[in-house]
Short mmCIF file of C-alpha atoms in Angstrom, two decimals:
data_model
loop_
_atom_site.label_atom_id
_atom_site.label_comp_id
_atom_site.label_asym_id
_atom_site.label_seq_id
_atom_site.Cartn_x
_atom_site.Cartn_y
_atom_site.Cartn_z
CA MET A 1 0.00 0.00 0.00
CA HIS A 2 1.21 3.51 -0.83
CA THR A 3 0.28 6.13 1.76
CA VAL A 4 0.76 9.82 1.10
CA ILE A 5 0.55 12.17 4.06
CA VAL A 6 0.25 15.84 3.15
CA TYR A 7 0.51 18.46 5.84
CA GLU A 8 0.65 22.21 6.26
CA SER A 9 2.57 23.45 9.28
CA MET A 10 3.43 26.93 10.49
CA TYR A 11 5.03 26.20 13.86
CA GLY A 12 6.08 22.57 13.34
CA ASN A 13 3.30 20.99 15.40
CA THR A 14 1.30 19.69 12.44
CA ARG A 15 4.52 18.37 10.86
CA GLU A 16 5.26 16.44 14.07
CA VAL A 17 1.76 14.95 14.05
CA ALA A 18 2.10 14.00 10.35
CA GLU A 19 5.42 12.26 11.05
CA ALA A 20 3.88 10.38 14.00
CA ILE A 21 0.97 9.29 11.78
CA ALA A 22 3.52 8.08 9.20
CA ASP A 23 5.26 6.10 11.94
CA GLY A 24 1.95 4.51 12.94
CA VAL A 25 1.13 3.61 9.33
CA HIS A 26 4.59 2.07 8.95
CA ARG A 27 4.17 0.02 12.13
CA ALA A 28 0.84 -1.33 10.86
CA ASP A 29 2.09 -1.93 7.29
CA PRO A 30 5.90 -2.32 7.30
CA SER A 31 6.01 -3.36 3.65
CA GLY A 32 4.07 -0.32 2.43
CA THR A 33 5.57 2.90 1.15
CA ILE A 34 4.93 6.24 2.82
CA ASP A 35 5.51 9.76 1.54
CA CYS A 36 5.15 12.43 4.24
CA LEU A 37 5.18 15.76 2.42
CA ALA A 38 4.77 19.42 3.20
CA LEU A 39 1.87 21.02 1.33
CA ASN A 40 4.11 22.83 -1.16
CA GLU A 41 5.80 19.50 -2.09
CA ALA A 42 2.58 17.57 -2.69
CA GLY A 43 1.65 17.91 -6.33
CA SER A 44 -0.90 15.83 -8.19
CA ASP A 45 1.83 13.49 -9.46
CA VAL A 46 2.29 12.21 -5.89
CA THR A 47 -1.32 12.31 -4.71
CA ARG A 48 -2.52 10.33 -7.76
CA THR A 49 -0.32 7.39 -6.73
CA ALA A 50 -1.77 7.11 -3.22
CA ASP A 51 -3.88 4.21 -2.05
CA LEU A 52 -4.42 6.24 1.13
CA LEU A 53 -4.17 10.04 1.21
CA VAL A 54 -3.97 11.62 4.67
CA VAL A 55 -4.26 15.42 4.76
CA GLY A 56 -3.77 17.66 7.76
CA GLY A 57 -3.28 21.24 8.70
CA PRO A 58 -3.51 23.77 11.47
CA THR A 59 -6.74 25.41 12.47
CA HIS A 60 -6.79 29.06 11.35
CA MET A 61 -9.74 31.32 12.12
CA HIS A 62 -11.89 28.34 13.27
CA GLY A 63 -11.24 26.25 10.13
CA MET A 64 -8.88 25.43 7.28
CA SER A 65 -6.07 27.76 6.38
CA SER A 66 -6.20 30.02 3.37
CA GLY A 67 -3.64 32.20 1.68
CA LEU A 68 -4.89 35.12 3.77
CA SER A 69 -4.75 33.32 7.11
CA ARG A 70 -1.23 32.03 6.29
CA HIS A 71 -0.16 35.56 5.35
CA LEU A 72 -1.52 36.98 8.61
CA ALA A 73 0.18 34.26 10.67
CA ALA A 74 3.47 34.75 8.81
CA TYR A 75 3.27 38.49 9.37
CA THR A 76 2.68 38.00 13.09
CA GLU A 77 5.60 35.59 13.31
CA SER A 78 7.90 37.86 11.31
CA ARG A 79 7.50 40.47 14.02
CA LYS A 80 8.99 38.06 16.56
CA GLU A 81 12.74 38.39 16.73
CA GLY A 82 14.70 35.66 14.95
CA HIS A 83 11.69 33.68 13.71
CA GLU A 84 11.35 32.71 10.05
CA THR A 85 8.21 31.33 8.44
CA ALA A 86 7.64 29.74 5.08
CA GLU A 87 4.90 31.13 2.88
CA SER A 88 2.43 28.61 1.54
CA GLN A 89 -0.76 28.73 -0.43
CA GLY A 90 -2.91 27.28 2.34
CA LEU A 91 -5.04 24.15 2.27
CA ARG A 92 -8.06 25.79 0.66
CA SER A 93 -6.00 26.75 -2.40
CA TRP A 94 -4.23 23.38 -2.50
CA PHE A 95 -7.57 21.59 -2.76
CA GLN A 96 -8.44 23.63 -5.86
CA ASP A 97 -5.59 21.87 -7.68
CA LEU A 98 -6.20 18.40 -6.26
CA PRO A 99 -7.55 16.16 -9.02
CA ARG A 100 -10.63 14.03 -8.45
CA THR A 101 -9.83 10.38 -7.89
CA GLU A 102 -11.43 7.10 -8.77
CA PRO A 103 -13.80 5.61 -6.19
CA GLY A 104 -11.94 3.16 -3.98
CA THR A 105 -9.13 5.56 -3.15
CA TYR A 106 -9.04 6.13 0.56
CA ALA A 107 -8.38 9.21 2.66
CA ALA A 108 -8.36 10.63 6.17
CA ALA A 109 -8.18 14.12 7.63
CA PHE A 110 -6.58 15.62 10.73
CA ASP A 111 -5.77 19.00 12.21
CA THR A 112 -3.98 20.68 15.07
CA ARG A 113 -5.98 23.02 17.27
CA VAL A 114 -6.09 24.67 20.64
CA ASP A 115 -8.40 23.27 23.29
CA THR A 116 -10.65 26.23 23.96
CA PRO A 117 -14.37 26.75 23.57
CA ARG A 118 -15.30 27.78 20.03
CA ALA A 119 -11.76 27.26 18.71
CA GLY A 120 -13.10 25.28 15.77
CA GLY A 121 -11.10 22.84 13.75
CA ALA A 122 -9.89 22.28 10.21
CA ALA A 123 -10.26 18.49 10.00
CA ARG A 124 -13.97 18.42 9.11
CA GLY A 125 -13.44 20.89 6.26
CA ILE A 126 -10.49 18.86 5.01
CA ALA A 127 -12.58 15.67 5.13
CA SER A 128 -15.41 17.37 3.28
CA ARG A 129 -13.12 18.47 0.48
CA LEU A 130 -11.58 15.01 0.24
CA SER A 131 -15.08 13.57 -0.15
CA ARG A 132 -15.90 16.10 -2.87
CA HIS A 133 -12.82 14.86 -4.74
CA SER A 134 -14.27 11.29 -4.61
CA TYR A 135 -12.04 9.97 -1.82
CA ASP A 136 -13.59 7.39 0.51
CA LEU A 137 -12.96 8.40 4.14
CA VAL A 138 -11.64 5.57 6.32
CA ALA A 139 -11.91 7.42 9.65
CA GLU A 140 -13.64 10.30 11.33
CA PRO A 141 -11.66 13.55 11.10
CA GLU A 142 -9.24 13.84 14.03
CA GLY A 143 -7.94 16.83 15.97
CA PHE A 144 -4.67 16.95 17.89
CA ILE A 145 -4.26 19.52 20.64
CA VAL A 146 -1.56 22.18 20.90
CA GLU A 147 -0.94 24.23 24.01
CA GLY A 148 -1.23 27.90 23.08
CA THR A 149 -1.18 29.36 19.60
CA ASP A 150 2.22 28.06 18.55
CA GLY A 151 2.49 24.93 20.69
CA PRO A 152 3.96 22.70 21.86
CA LEU A 153 1.73 19.70 21.37
CA ARG A 154 -0.10 18.52 24.46
CA ALA A 155 1.59 15.57 26.18
CA GLY A 156 0.50 12.27 24.67
CA GLU A 157 -0.69 13.69 21.35
CA LEU A 158 2.15 12.15 19.30
CA ASP A 159 1.38 8.71 20.75
CA ARG A 160 -2.28 9.26 19.92
CA ALA A 161 -1.29 10.27 16.36
CA ARG A 162 0.80 7.08 15.96
CA ASP A 163 -2.15 4.97 17.13
CA TRP A 164 -4.52 6.81 14.79
CA GLY A 165 -2.13 6.30 11.86
CA ALA A 166 -1.95 2.56 12.57
CA GLN A 167 -5.75 2.35 12.65
CA LEU A 168 -6.00 3.93 9.20
CA VAL A 169 -4.52 0.83 7.56
#
């Protein structure tokens, strides 16, 4: 099985979760191949080859990131001394270029989010867009908790991500 994990990460938390999910998938299917890619590295040539596509991103403004929310976050971070951020198109834009797939191609969605009332989450929006591109969802969208706006991840979340990744296969 070929699993492609695509993530968007501003502070590194979502990348850490994606890598833990990849580890869980590998533990469950050691003979499979896994590509764990940042959003800007995940073109249609890679996503088309996936038997399982896992997509995740941070929660921005109660949902999925956009070019605007990424720009605002990058601007805020650039004002902090010594911090560099990478510009990205955001998940909403990335989905515009994602080709539809054949039925029988599987997917799952995750996000990182703070644990506060009305914080929202990106995973349901990601799952919805995967469904609209004809992916069959193999799990409910999952959220992983960060402490504060820029992290770190809450204790135990990487173990939970590994377990979730193993369950996907």
